[in-house]
Amino acid sequence: MPSGNSSKYQSTNYSVSSLLSYIENDEIAVPDIQRPFVWQGRQVRDLIDSLYNGYPTGYLIIWQNPTVHLKDGTEAGGKKLLIDGQQRVTALMTAVAGKSIITSDYREKRIIIAFNPLAQDDEERFAVKTAAHERSHQWISDISMMFKNDFDSFSFVDDYRQKNPDVDPKVVNAAVQRLLRIRDVQLGAIVLDSNLTIDEVTEIFIRVNSRGKSLNAADFAMSKIAADEAHGGANLRKAVDYFCHLASDPGFYKQLVHDEGFAASPYAQKLAWLKKGLSSVFVPDFDDMLRVSFMHKFTQGKLANLVGSLSGRDTDTRTYSEEKIEESFSKLSDGVLDFMNEHNYNNFSLALRGAGFTEKSLVRSQITLDFAYTLYLYLNKQGDMSPQEEKRFVAKWYVLTTLTGRYIGSPESWMDRDLRSLASRGFEQTFSELEESTLSETYWGVTLPQRMETPSISSPFLNVYLAAQVFFSCHSLFSNALRVADLLHVHGDVHHVFPKAYLAKHGFDDKNQYNQIANYAYLDTGVNIKISDKAPHEYFREMADLCSMGDESAPLESLDALKQNLAENCIPESILCMAAKDYPDFLYERRKLMASLIRRYYERL
């Protein structure tokens, strides 16, 4: 156990029974109990087994809420927040205390653990309950009944012996008593001081947590929100959760309407439109929703600052006040309502669709989308542009930041910088300077083609290129009927212009060579099969011959149509004469053509 440090944290222990009692009495806030429980049943089983056998289960980390001053000058005692250990505590509450949890698909259920008091050596002693355990006389199908206040171990052992007459009651009793001692097992806890900053809390979390995972600022913020009942935190937290769940499962609305407390809140009406289903490439999770709501209302990019604001912290004076809490909850609530607004959300989605981003497969950076929606809400609030201009500039910003990877490395720092620039200099100047500093002639002619030298099918450059093809209504390769947009929608074939097998036969057998994005083109499945592993000069020449003869079986009616089709797919006409030795030259030429198409697309947005 780490030694305590009075200035930052102290080490302590809680028995399982006292911990559950504190939570039941609302002394320690475990807000995520009513948010999706991500553990599998076997993980709950393993936890109970570890407690039974005296194995370590890791530290809980608790942060004492900062103490705020009320209007009458007195101090309000804040709840303790359980910032690590929520899954373990939730597992105990469902398995030992017999409470229901909300699963990852937002269904209410219990994870019930069965117990075999006669298990020996390698035999299974605990299991997630099944119908077989219920039918068995040897298994106790639900351990939670043994932790109830009225449980009588003497009567239980006697009943068990009658159902299993050959067993030794002493063995059964010893196993039962050992299981009941789980209540007294001590769980280590690190209690962090209320004066710590969010950064300090995060650093301690990482150092203490044996898994070394990062403390997610959104999880932290959701915990803080849900624990603050005085400022409407419960319904605010539900608004975020419910919106995100409805965005991916409209059928959830039938369950949501039974939450009477939430139905009376201002959020309920704002998300009712989602029951019709969502047609957008932007399907947020609670991290996205919190981030956007926070950024556009607080004009800050670092989500960790939200917890400090919701705790009443004034960044200038480093003091806490009730007024700051009220102001922060009000701003965040307004931000969430703006996010959920049907008009806002649909117009933002239209901006993306209008820019060719019609499929989720074309979106790889959710945080880049987060800032684009933040920008839309910012421009909409400013009211200086027409709706068409708002959508146009949001689309251009999204494409620019996707191409340059602006929010991939240190995203919060870049977003914070951009938000402050918008606030101080306005959009027009901020955008103009961003374009001039990132999209130079050198970028379009040299940098972008070079960055397209990658085998990644999820490359942002390939995604923007495909969005450009959708924007220009480009036909797929060798077709005058099917468009790239059609094949993206039905997950059509991604064809290798120089077939993989053909390249492998001629020395290009490394997947990083034949899987270059400049070697990809969307193609109808039937045509792709016919091409097989032919050389490019062979199958392109065959197609050219069919087109020039006006053959009825040709998918394109003329040689000019073929040339137009090649241009739409950024394939140089020299492909008709290319063999394996020409592959490197082909990649170079096609990257240049793809970059040129992306530039024309960006300038047309």
PDB file of C-alpha atoms in Angstrom, residues 89 127 171 185 188 195 226 232 347 353 438 454 463 488 502 512 520 576:
ATOM      1  CA  VAL A  89     -18.381  -1.407  -6.776  1.00  0.00           C
ATOM      2  CA  ALA A 127     -20.319 -19.058 -11.898  1.00  0.00           C
ATOM      3  CA  VAL A 171     -17.920 -28.690   4.908  1.00  0.00           C
ATOM      4  CA  VAL A 185     -12.887  -7.972   3.377  1.00  0.00           C
ATOM      5  CA  GLY A 188      -7.828  -0.336  -0.079  1.00  0.00           C
ATOM      6  CA  ASN A 195      -7.575  21.080  -2.842  1.00  0.00           C
ATOM      7  CA  ALA A 226     -24.496  13.100 -11.650  1.00  0.00           C
ATOM      8  CA  GLY A 232     -30.041  19.276 -11.522  1.00  0.00           C
ATOM      9  CA  ASN A 347     -28.062  21.430 -40.280  1.00  0.00           C
ATOM     10  CA  ARG A 353     -23.407  15.398 -46.357  1.00  0.00           C
ATOM     11  CA  THR A 438      -1.503  25.326 -43.808  1.00  0.00           C
ATOM     12  CA  THR A 454       0.424   5.131 -47.115  1.00  0.00           C
ATOM     13  CA  ASN A 463     -11.453   9.485 -46.923  1.00  0.00           C
ATOM     14  CA  LEU A 488     -19.691   3.334 -50.519  1.00  0.00           C
ATOM     15  CA  TYR A 502      -0.068  -9.654 -60.129  1.00  0.00           C
ATOM     16  CA  ASN A 512       2.797  -2.012 -47.698  1.00  0.00           C
ATOM     17  CA  TYR A 520      -7.310   1.709 -54.642  1.00  0.00           C
ATOM     18  CA  LEU A 576      -3.200   1.349 -70.844  1.00  0.00           C
TER      19      LEU A 576
END
